[in-house]
Coordinates of C-alpha atoms in Angstrom, one line a residue:
Chain A
M1 CA 9.0 -22.6 9.4
Q2 CA 10.3 -21.1 5.7
I3 CA 12.1 -17.5 5.4
V4 CA 11.8 -16.2 1.6
P5 CA 12.2 -12.5 0.2
L6 CA 9.5 -10.9 -1.1
G7 CA 11.4 -8.5 -3.0
D8 CA 14.3 -6.4 -1.8
N9 CA 12.6 -5.3 0.9
A10 CA 10.5 -7.5 3.4
L11 CA 10.6 -11.5 4.1
V12 CA 7.7 -13.9 4.2
L13 CA 8.0 -16.4 7.5
E14 CA 5.6 -19.7 6.3
M15 CA 4.3 -21.1 9.1
G16 CA 2.4 -23.4 7.7
E17 CA 0.2 -23.9 5.0
A18 CA -3.3 -24.5 6.1
I19 CA -6.0 -22.0 7.5
D20 CA -6.6 -23.6 11.5
E21 CA -5.9 -22.7 14.7
S22 CA -2.7 -24.7 15.6
T23 CA -0.8 -22.2 12.2
H24 CA -2.1 -19.3 13.6
R25 CA -1.7 -19.5 16.8
R26 CA 2.2 -20.2 15.3
V27 CA 2.1 -17.0 13.9
Q28 CA 0.5 -15.3 16.7
S29 CA 3.7 -16.3 18.1
A30 CA 5.7 -15.7 15.7
W31 CA 4.5 -11.7 15.6
R32 CA 4.8 -11.0 19.3
A33 CA 8.1 -12.6 19.5
L34 CA 9.1 -9.7 16.8
A35 CA 7.2 -6.9 17.9
A36 CA 8.2 -7.5 21.4
E37 CA 11.7 -6.0 20.6
P38 CA 12.0 -5.1 16.7
L39 CA 15.0 -6.5 14.8
P40 CA 17.1 -3.7 14.2
G41 CA 16.3 -2.2 10.4
V42 CA 12.7 -3.8 10.4
G43 CA 9.9 -2.0 10.2
E44 CA 6.3 -3.6 9.8
L45 CA 5.8 -6.9 10.7
V46 CA 1.8 -7.3 8.7
P47 CA 0.7 -11.5 10.0
A48 CA -1.8 -13.3 7.7
Y49 CA -3.7 -16.5 7.8
T50 CA -0.4 -18.5 7.7
T51 CA 2.5 -15.9 7.0
V52 CA 3.9 -13.1 9.5
T53 CA 5.9 -11.3 6.7
L54 CA 8.6 -8.8 8.1
F55 CA 9.0 -5.0 6.0
Y56 CA 13.0 -4.2 6.6
D57 CA 15.3 -0.9 5.7
P58 CA 18.0 -2.6 3.4
V59 CA 20.3 1.1 4.6
R60 CA 19.2 -0.1 7.9
L61 CA 20.5 -3.1 7.6
V62 CA 23.7 -2.6 6.8
Q63 CA 24.1 0.2 9.4
A64 CA 23.5 -2.7 12.6
G65 CA 26.2 -4.6 10.3
A66 CA 24.6 -6.8 8.2
P67 CA 26.5 -7.8 4.9
E68 CA 25.6 -5.7 2.5
A69 CA 25.4 -9.4 -0.3
A70 CA 24.2 -11.5 2.9
M71 CA 21.5 -9.0 4.5
V72 CA 18.2 -11.6 3.3
E73 CA 20.7 -14.8 5.4
W74 CA 21.8 -12.2 8.7
L75 CA 18.5 -10.7 8.7
G76 CA 16.6 -14.6 8.6
A77 CA 19.0 -16.3 11.1
R78 CA 18.1 -13.3 13.8
V79 CA 14.7 -13.8 12.9
R80 CA 15.2 -18.2 13.5
E81 CA 17.4 -16.6 16.9
R82 CA 14.8 -14.8 18.1
L83 CA 12.1 -17.4 17.2
K84 CA 14.3 -20.6 19.0
S85 CA 11.5 -19.6 22.6
P86 CA 8.6 -17.7 22.1
P87 CA 6.3 -16.6 24.6
K88 CA 3.5 -19.4 24.4
V89 CA 0.5 -18.0 22.6
D90 CA -2.5 -19.7 23.9
K91 CA -2.2 -18.0 27.6
V92 CA -1.8 -15.0 26.3
K93 CA -5.9 -15.2 25.1
G94 CA -7.1 -12.6 22.5
R95 CA -9.6 -10.2 23.5
V96 CA -13.2 -11.5 23.0
V97 CA -15.4 -8.2 21.3
D98 CA -19.0 -8.9 21.4
V99 CA -20.4 -7.4 18.0
P100 CA -24.2 -6.4 18.0
V101 CA -25.7 -7.5 14.9
C102 CA -29.3 -6.3 13.3
Y103 CA -30.2 -9.5 10.6
G104 CA -31.8 -9.6 7.5
G105 CA -34.4 -7.0 6.2
A106 CA -32.5 -4.2 4.5
F107 CA -29.9 -4.7 5.7
G108 CA -29.5 -7.9 5.6
P109 CA -29.9 -8.7 1.9
D110 CA -28.1 -12.1 1.3
L111 CA -29.8 -13.3 4.2
A112 CA -32.5 -15.1 2.1
R113 CA -29.6 -16.8 -0.5
V114 CA -28.0 -18.1 1.8
A115 CA -30.7 -19.8 3.9
A116 CA -31.9 -21.2 0.6
Q117 CA -27.9 -22.4 0.3
A118 CA -27.9 -23.9 3.7
G119 CA -31.6 -25.7 3.2
L120 CA -32.7 -23.7 7.3
T121 CA -35.1 -20.8 7.6
P122 CA -33.7 -17.4 7.7
E123 CA -34.4 -17.3 11.2
E124 CA -32.1 -20.0 11.8
V125 CA -29.5 -19.2 10.2
V126 CA -29.4 -16.3 12.7
R127 CA -29.8 -18.0 15.4
R128 CA -26.2 -20.3 13.7
H129 CA -24.6 -17.3 12.9
A130 CA -24.9 -16.1 15.8
R131 CA -23.7 -19.1 18.2
A132 CA -20.7 -19.7 16.5
A133 CA -17.1 -18.8 18.0
Y134 CA -14.8 -16.6 15.8
L135 CA -11.2 -16.0 15.5
V136 CA -9.8 -13.0 13.5
H137 CA -7.4 -14.7 10.9
L138 CA -6.2 -11.7 10.2
V139 CA -7.1 -8.0 9.4
G140 CA -7.4 -6.8 5.6
F141 CA -8.5 -6.0 2.0
A142 CA -10.1 -2.6 3.6
P143 CA -9.3 -0.7 6.6
G144 CA -10.2 -2.8 9.4
F145 CA -11.3 -5.6 7.7
P146 CA -11.0 -9.1 9.5
Y147 CA -11.2 -12.3 8.2
L148 CA -13.1 -15.0 10.6
G149 CA -12.7 -18.5 11.2
G150 CA -15.5 -20.0 12.8
L151 CA -18.4 -19.7 10.2
P152 CA -20.2 -22.8 10.6
R153 CA -19.9 -25.4 7.8
E154 CA -23.5 -25.1 6.7
L155 CA -23.6 -21.5 6.0
A156 CA -20.6 -21.2 3.6
T157 CA -22.6 -19.7 0.4
P158 CA -20.4 -18.7 -2.8
R159 CA -19.9 -15.6 -3.5
H160 CA -21.9 -13.4 -5.6
A161 CA -19.8 -13.6 -9.7
K162 CA -20.2 -9.7 -9.7
P163 CA -19.4 -7.9 -6.7
R164 CA -21.6 -4.9 -4.7
M165 CA -20.0 -1.4 -5.9
A166 CA -20.5 -0.1 -2.7
V167 CA -21.2 -2.6 0.2
P168 CA -22.9 -0.4 3.2
P169 CA -20.4 0.3 6.1
G170 CA -20.7 -2.6 9.1
S171 CA -21.9 -5.0 6.8
V172 CA -21.7 -8.8 8.1
A173 CA -20.6 -11.2 5.4
I174 CA -20.8 -14.4 4.3
G175 CA -18.1 -14.9 1.3
G176 CA -17.4 -18.9 0.9
S177 CA -16.7 -20.3 4.1
Q178 CA -15.0 -17.5 5.6
A179 CA -17.3 -14.7 7.7
G180 CA -16.0 -10.7 7.2
I181 CA -17.6 -7.3 8.5
Y182 CA -17.3 -4.1 5.7
P183 CA -15.9 -0.8 7.5
L184 CA -16.6 1.0 4.5
A185 CA -18.0 1.4 1.6
T186 CA -15.8 -1.0 -0.6
P187 CA -16.9 -3.3 -3.9
G188 CA -17.9 -6.4 -2.4
G189 CA -18.8 -10.0 -3.6
W190 CA -19.6 -11.8 -0.3
N191 CA -23.5 -12.8 0.7
L192 CA -24.8 -9.3 3.1
I193 CA -26.5 -11.1 5.4
G194 CA -27.3 -8.4 8.4
R195 CA -25.4 -5.1 9.9
T196 CA -22.9 -3.6 12.9
P197 CA -23.8 -0.5 14.3
L198 CA -20.6 -1.1 15.5
R199 CA -17.6 1.4 13.9
L200 CA -15.2 -0.4 12.5
F201 CA -12.8 1.5 11.2
R202 CA -11.7 5.0 13.6
P203 CA -8.8 6.4 12.4
Q204 CA -8.7 9.3 15.5
E205 CA -8.0 6.5 18.0
D206 CA -4.7 3.8 18.2
P207 CA -5.0 1.3 17.6
P208 CA -7.2 3.1 14.4
V209 CA -9.7 -0.5 13.8
L210 CA -12.1 -2.2 16.4
L211 CA -10.7 -5.6 15.3
R212 CA -7.6 -7.2 15.5
A213 CA -5.8 -10.1 14.5
G214 CA -6.3 -12.8 17.1
D215 CA -9.4 -11.5 18.5
Q216 CA -12.6 -13.4 19.1
V217 CA -15.8 -12.4 17.7
R218 CA -18.9 -12.9 18.9
F219 CA -21.6 -11.6 17.1
R220 CA -25.3 -11.0 19.2
A221 CA -29.0 -10.4 17.3
I222 CA -30.2 -6.9 17.9
S223 CA -33.4 -5.1 17.2
P224 CA -33.4 -2.4 13.8
E225 CA -34.2 -0.4 16.8
E226 CA -31.7 -1.1 19.0
F227 CA -29.3 -0.8 15.8
A228 CA -30.9 2.9 15.8
A229 CA -29.9 3.5 19.7
Q230 CA -26.9 1.9 18.7
E231 CA -26.1 4.0 15.8
E232 CA -26.0 7.5 17.2
A233 CA -23.9 6.4 20.0
T234 CA -21.0 5.8 18.3
Chain B
M1 CA -1.5 29.0 0.3
I2 CA -1.8 27.3 -3.2
A3 CA -5.3 28.2 -5.5
V4 CA -6.4 25.7 -6.9
L5 CA -7.5 27.0 -11.0
K6 CA -8.4 23.6 -12.2
P7 CA -7.3 20.2 -10.0
G8 CA -6.3 18.5 -13.0
L9 CA -7.2 14.6 -13.5
L10 CA -6.3 12.7 -10.1
T11 CA -3.7 15.3 -8.5
T12 CA -3.0 14.5 -4.3
V13 CA -1.6 15.2 -1.6
Q14 CA 1.4 12.3 -0.6
D15 CA 4.4 11.3 1.6
L16 CA 5.9 8.4 1.9
G17 CA 2.6 6.6 2.7
R18 CA 1.8 5.3 6.4
P19 CA 3.8 2.1 6.7
G20 CA 3.1 0.4 10.3
Y21 CA -1.2 0.3 10.3
Q22 CA -0.5 -2.7 7.2
Q23 CA -1.1 -5.2 10.4
Y24 CA -5.1 -3.2 10.8
G25 CA -5.4 -3.7 6.9
I26 CA -4.1 0.0 6.1
V27 CA -2.3 0.3 3.3
V28 CA 0.9 2.0 2.8
G29 CA 0.5 4.5 -0.2
G30 CA 3.1 7.2 -0.5
A31 CA 4.0 9.4 -3.9
L32 CA 3.6 6.0 -6.2
D33 CA 7.7 6.7 -7.7
A34 CA 9.4 7.4 -3.4
F35 CA 12.3 8.6 -4.6
A36 CA 11.9 11.0 -7.0
A37 CA 8.8 13.0 -4.3
R38 CA 11.9 12.1 -2.0
V39 CA 14.6 14.3 -4.8
A40 CA 12.0 16.7 -6.0
N41 CA 12.0 17.4 -1.9
S42 CA 15.5 18.0 -1.9
A43 CA 15.8 20.3 -4.4
V44 CA 13.9 23.1 -2.6
G45 CA 15.5 22.5 0.9
N46 CA 13.2 20.3 2.6
D47 CA 12.8 16.9 4.1
E48 CA 12.4 13.8 1.9
G49 CA 9.1 13.6 3.5
D50 CA 8.1 16.5 3.4
A51 CA 4.4 16.8 1.5
L52 CA 3.7 17.0 -1.8
L53 CA 1.2 16.9 -4.6
E54 CA 1.6 14.0 -7.3
L55 CA 0.0 14.8 -10.1
A56 CA -1.0 12.4 -13.1
Q57 CA -1.7 12.6 -16.8
T58 CA -2.8 15.7 -16.6
G59 CA -1.5 18.4 -13.7
P60 CA -3.0 21.7 -12.5
E61 CA -3.2 24.9 -12.8
L62 CA -2.2 26.5 -9.6
R63 CA -1.8 30.4 -8.4
F64 CA 0.3 31.1 -5.5
E65 CA -0.1 33.6 -3.3
R66 CA 3.3 33.9 -2.1
D67 CA 6.9 33.5 -3.1
A68 CA 8.0 29.6 -3.3
L69 CA 10.7 28.0 -4.4
V70 CA 9.4 24.7 -6.1
A71 CA 11.1 21.6 -8.2
W72 CA 9.2 18.9 -9.5
S73 CA 10.4 16.2 -11.4
G74 CA 9.2 12.7 -13.1
G75 CA 7.1 12.3 -16.6
D76 CA 6.9 14.7 -19.1
F77 CA 4.2 17.1 -18.7
D78 CA 3.9 20.7 -19.9
A79 CA 5.0 22.8 -17.3
R80 CA 4.2 26.4 -16.8
V81 CA 4.8 29.4 -15.1
G82 CA 3.5 32.6 -15.3
G83 CA 3.6 31.2 -19.4
Q84 CA 6.8 30.2 -19.6
P85 CA 8.0 26.6 -19.2
L86 CA 8.9 25.6 -15.7
P87 CA 12.2 23.0 -15.5
R88 CA 12.4 19.7 -14.6
D89 CA 14.1 18.3 -11.5
R90 CA 15.9 22.2 -10.8
A91 CA 14.5 24.7 -7.7
V92 CA 11.8 27.0 -9.7
R93 CA 11.3 30.8 -7.6
V94 CA 7.4 31.3 -8.5
A95 CA 6.0 34.8 -7.9
A96 CA 3.8 35.8 -5.4
G97 CA -0.1 35.7 -8.2
E98 CA 2.1 33.8 -10.2
V99 CA 0.3 30.7 -12.2
V100 CA 1.7 27.2 -12.1
S101 CA 0.0 25.3 -15.1
F102 CA 0.9 21.3 -15.7
G103 CA -0.4 20.3 -19.5
P104 CA -1.3 16.4 -20.4
A105 CA 1.9 14.4 -19.6
R106 CA 4.4 14.0 -23.0
S107 CA 5.7 10.8 -21.8
G108 CA 5.3 9.2 -18.5
L109 CA 2.0 9.2 -16.6
R110 CA 2.7 11.1 -13.2
A111 CA 5.5 13.7 -11.2
W112 CA 5.8 15.5 -8.3
L113 CA 5.8 18.9 -7.7
A114 CA 6.8 19.9 -4.2
V115 CA 6.8 23.1 -2.4
A116 CA 9.6 24.4 0.2
G117 CA 8.7 23.8 3.3
G118 CA 5.7 21.4 2.3
I119 CA 2.3 21.3 1.5
D120 CA 0.6 21.7 5.3
V121 CA -2.3 19.1 6.0
P122 CA -2.3 17.7 9.1
K123 CA -1.1 14.1 9.8
V124 CA -3.6 11.2 10.1
L125 CA -1.8 7.9 11.1
G126 CA 1.5 9.6 11.3
S127 CA 1.0 10.1 7.7
R128 CA 0.1 12.9 5.5
S129 CA -0.3 11.1 2.1
T130 CA -4.1 10.8 0.5
Y131 CA -5.8 7.0 1.4
R132 CA -8.8 7.9 -0.7
R133 CA -10.8 4.7 -0.2
A134 CA -10.6 5.6 3.4
G135 CA -11.7 9.1 3.0
I136 CA -8.5 10.1 5.2
G137 CA -5.4 12.5 5.0
G138 CA -3.8 14.2 2.6
H139 CA -6.7 17.3 1.5
E140 CA -9.6 16.3 3.1
G141 CA -8.8 12.4 2.2
R142 CA -9.8 13.0 -1.9
P143 CA -7.8 14.3 -4.4
L144 CA -7.8 18.0 -4.9
R145 CA -10.5 20.3 -6.7
A146 CA -11.0 23.4 -8.5
G147 CA -11.3 26.3 -5.5
D148 CA -9.0 24.3 -2.6
A149 CA -6.8 26.2 -1.2
L150 CA -3.6 24.7 -0.2
A151 CA -1.8 26.0 2.8
V152 CA 2.3 25.3 2.8
A153 CA 4.8 25.5 6.0
A154 CA 7.4 28.6 6.2
P155 CA 10.1 27.1 4.2
R156 CA 13.4 25.8 5.8
E157 CA 16.2 28.1 6.4
W158 CA 18.1 26.4 3.4
S159 CA 15.3 27.2 1.1
A160 CA 14.3 31.1 2.4
R161 CA 18.7 31.1 0.7
V162 CA 18.1 30.3 -2.5
L163 CA 14.8 31.8 -2.6
A164 CA 16.3 35.2 -1.6
A165 CA 18.8 35.0 -4.4
L166 CA 17.3 34.1 -7.1
A167 CA 15.2 36.9 -6.5
G168 CA 17.5 39.5 -5.9
G169 CA 19.6 38.2 -9.5
G170 CA 16.2 38.8 -11.1
R171 CA 16.9 34.5 -12.2
R172 CA 14.5 32.2 -12.3
A173 CA 15.7 28.8 -12.0
V174 CA 19.2 27.9 -10.3
A175 CA 21.3 27.0 -12.2
W176 CA 22.1 23.1 -11.5
T177 CA 19.8 19.7 -11.5
V178 CA 19.2 17.0 -9.8
R179 CA 17.3 14.0 -11.8
P180 CA 15.5 10.6 -9.7
E181 CA 16.0 8.8 -13.0
T182 CA 19.7 9.5 -13.6
M183 CA 20.9 8.6 -10.0
G184 CA 22.6 4.4 -8.5
R185 CA 23.0 2.3 -11.8
V186 CA 20.1 2.5 -14.8
A187 CA 18.8 0.0 -16.4
P188 CA 18.3 0.1 -20.1
A189 CA 15.3 1.9 -21.3
G190 CA 11.9 -0.5 -21.3
T191 CA 13.5 -2.8 -18.9
V192 CA 12.3 -3.9 -15.4
R193 CA 15.0 -5.3 -12.8
A194 CA 12.7 -8.2 -10.8
M195 CA 13.3 -10.8 -8.2
R196 CA 11.7 -14.3 -8.0
G197 CA 8.9 -14.3 -6.1
P198 CA 8.1 -16.6 -3.3
E199 CA 4.8 -18.9 -5.4
F200 CA 7.7 -18.4 -8.8
A201 CA 7.1 -22.5 -8.0
W202 CA 3.5 -22.3 -8.6
F203 CA 4.7 -21.4 -12.6
T204 CA 5.2 -23.9 -15.1
A205 CA 9.1 -23.2 -16.5
E206 CA 7.6 -22.2 -19.6
A207 CA 5.8 -19.6 -17.9
Q208 CA 8.5 -18.7 -15.8
R209 CA 11.3 -18.7 -19.1
T210 CA 8.2 -15.8 -20.9
F211 CA 7.7 -13.8 -17.8
F212 CA 11.5 -12.6 -17.8
S213 CA 11.6 -12.3 -21.4
A214 CA 8.5 -11.4 -23.2
D215 CA 7.6 -7.7 -24.5
W216 CA 4.4 -6.9 -21.4
E217 CA 2.2 -4.1 -23.0
A218 CA 0.4 -2.1 -20.0
T219 CA -3.1 -1.9 -20.8
R220 CA -5.6 0.5 -19.0
E221 CA -6.3 -1.4 -15.6
A222 CA -4.2 0.6 -14.1
D223 CA -4.2 2.5 -11.1
R224 CA -3.0 3.8 -7.9
M225 CA -2.7 0.0 -6.5
G226 CA -1.1 -1.6 -9.8
V227 CA -1.0 -1.9 -13.2
Q228 CA -2.4 -5.0 -15.0
L229 CA 0.2 -6.0 -18.2
A230 CA -1.4 -8.0 -21.3
G231 CA 1.1 -10.4 -23.0
P232 CA 1.8 -14.4 -23.7
V233 CA -0.7 -16.4 -21.0
L234 CA 1.6 -17.8 -17.6
A235 CA 0.5 -21.2 -16.9
R236 CA 0.7 -22.8 -13.7
V237 CA 1.4 -26.2 -12.3
R238 CA 0.5 -25.7 -9.0
T239 CA -3.3 -24.4 -10.1
D240 CA -5.0 -24.2 -6.1
E241 CA -6.1 -21.3 -4.2
M242 CA -3.7 -19.1 -3.1
I243 CA -3.6 -18.8 1.0
S244 CA -4.1 -14.6 1.0
S245 CA -0.8 -13.3 2.5
S246 CA 1.2 -10.3 2.3
V247 CA 2.0 -7.9 -0.9
N248 CA 4.4 -5.5 -0.9
A249 CA 4.7 -2.7 -4.4
G250 CA 6.7 -4.1 -7.0
V251 CA 5.3 -7.7 -5.9
V252 CA 4.0 -8.8 -9.5
Q253 CA 1.1 -11.2 -9.0
V254 CA -0.8 -13.6 -11.2
P255 CA -5.0 -13.6 -11.0
P256 CA -5.9 -17.1 -12.8
A257 CA -6.4 -15.5 -16.4
G258 CA -2.4 -15.8 -16.1
Q259 CA -1.7 -12.1 -16.8
P260 CA 0.4 -10.2 -14.5
I261 CA -0.3 -7.3 -12.2
V262 CA 2.7 -5.3 -10.9
L263 CA 1.1 -4.0 -8.0
L264 CA 2.2 0.1 -6.4
P265 CA 2.3 1.3 -3.6
S266 CA -1.4 1.8 -2.8
R267 CA -2.1 -1.8 -3.4
Q268 CA -3.6 -3.3 -0.6
S269 CA -2.1 -5.1 2.7
V270 CA -2.7 -8.9 1.5
G271 CA -3.5 -10.5 -1.7
G272 CA -4.9 -14.2 -2.5
Y273 CA -3.0 -14.5 -6.2
P274 CA 0.1 -15.8 -6.5
R275 CA 3.3 -14.0 -6.1
L276 CA 5.7 -14.9 -9.3
A277 CA 7.3 -12.4 -9.1
A278 CA 8.7 -8.8 -7.5
V279 CA 10.4 -5.6 -9.4
A280 CA 13.5 -4.2 -7.7
T281 CA 12.3 -0.6 -5.5
V282 CA 14.4 0.8 -7.5
D283 CA 12.8 -0.2 -11.0
L284 CA 9.2 0.6 -9.4
G285 CA 8.6 4.2 -10.3
R286 CA 9.3 2.7 -14.0
V287 CA 6.1 0.5 -14.0
A288 CA 4.3 4.3 -12.5
Q289 CA 5.2 5.7 -15.1
L290 CA 3.5 3.3 -17.2
R291 CA 0.5 4.5 -20.0
P292 CA -1.5 2.5 -21.7
G293 CA 0.1 0.3 -24.3
D294 CA 3.6 0.9 -23.2
R295 CA 6.2 -2.6 -23.4
I296 CA 8.2 -3.2 -20.6
R297 CA 10.6 -6.6 -20.7
F298 CA 11.1 -7.7 -17.5
E299 CA 15.3 -8.9 -16.3
E300 CA 15.7 -11.3 -13.8
I301 CA 18.3 -10.5 -10.0
T302 CA 18.9 -11.7 -7.0
V303 CA 17.4 -10.5 -3.7
A304 CA 21.5 -9.6 -3.1
A305 CA 21.7 -7.4 -6.6
A306 CA 18.2 -5.4 -5.7
H307 CA 20.1 -4.6 -2.5
A308 CA 23.1 -3.4 -4.3
L309 CA 21.1 -1.2 -6.6
W310 CA 19.1 0.1 -3.7
L311 CA 22.2 1.1 -1.7
A312 CA 24.3 2.5 -4.6
R313 CA 20.9 4.6 -5.4
E314 CA 20.7 5.8 -1.5
R315 CA 24.7 7.1 -1.9
D316 CA 23.9 9.4 -5.3
L317 CA 21.5 11.2 -3.1
T318 CA 23.0 10.9 0.0
R319 CA 26.4 12.9 -2.0
V320 CA 23.2 15.0 -3.9
R321 CA 22.1 16.6 -0.2
L322 CA 25.4 16.6 0.7
G323 CA 26.4 18.5 -2.5
L324 CA 22.7 21.3 -2.3
A325 CA 23.3 21.8 1.0
R326 CA 26.8 23.5 1.0
I327 CA 25.4 25.4 -2.4
G328 CA 22.5 27.0 0.6
S329 CA 25.5 27.8 2.8

């Protein structure tokens, strides 16, 4: 593990160099070990594909005993100590979240494009997309936007050269080899193949998002009628 | 209550941001110069993290329905109260019915206006700051509009005493000033101190030297998320795509075109461009004030040096707050 400063109030813990499940497990393991009992002066922890970033307050670090001229080394040593025997994460299974999706039509204007790219029928694209098991590697870009690993290789589709100005909330999308779901009306260049009636960003709830890093996602095809019914229910 | 007569270009309710939710993709945000906001709040007897107004480029016109103690810090705006100049960096009395207005910025781009008691809007996810993209926080999750009415929380005892003393003496403003730009160890004009970032080694030796020696010009591509700079093209030795990872306010990321972007507090939680450098937190306010065409240079410092600057500035603010507490007693 490399520990690299990100400015004067954050350290990046580099846990690997590729997007894969073993790196993901190391990230999750380090994240949980550090979150279990916060280190003095450390605020939030942000997991990503291969890194955990730890934000700290220099004033509070000094109050906790860090030497003023060697805070990074002092905090880095404490991080390494904490991670010597992290809890095993493959035993702490992430949640499995069922995400209903109404594929195609007005909800999935790029389904045909993905199908053409893959040399498959739209129906087959839907079948393969909904059959795969996905892992939330990180949540970022917008509140509650999950970056999902696990997209079947043949469904990978390049992003649009010109992003849409506002992607409808709930849009289920493919960007290159990644899958994701847009929580809010944001600009976006990914291919939209369907829409979920679930709200991904829930500012009045704790946690304020449907999907968290480490969760597993299963997509399930629903009809426009089911979509309408479930959208009202959420 | 404060009535918004004219909203200004982009006036928002801000505080020190919404940390703790980046793992959910929720930006930290908050005042773009958090230190200036803390100083303005301190000047009116508020807690440092009370909600205040952030103004950009052209400020608002506000009618105060009750007597208030206000202070503003930041860029050089033509600020007035009842038509008379409203001095910067000091506590000023505004009488019920008076109008406070901010014209276009003469230099710099943003300012922070604190009102004793703080702007009273609900906390969402632990913060009162406006998060425009998500439509939460601040005043109804959006910038101010004409016709809005802002509630002000009850001023603290210190503020009430200062306000009463000004009113009793028929005075407009206190005699002392508190200037955020003079606290700590200040960099030369036009200079921003910065550290190497995690992907510094992805750039050619020439690009590394160039970044820390060239003049960089701020462009029009600037908002609360960051400022795009223009200058010599920064070439890379490693040209593969970076795997998205955390960013931070002050991070200098370089998209493939080779022109750096300095991120500000409303940055996203993660980014996919190499992080060449990171601006020292004490100099972040300078970046937030850049107008299109302004020029800056980056001076390389170590992380330990940035910590020393951080602590020096905090000590100065602590001294100021202690001094203010004595004034009111």
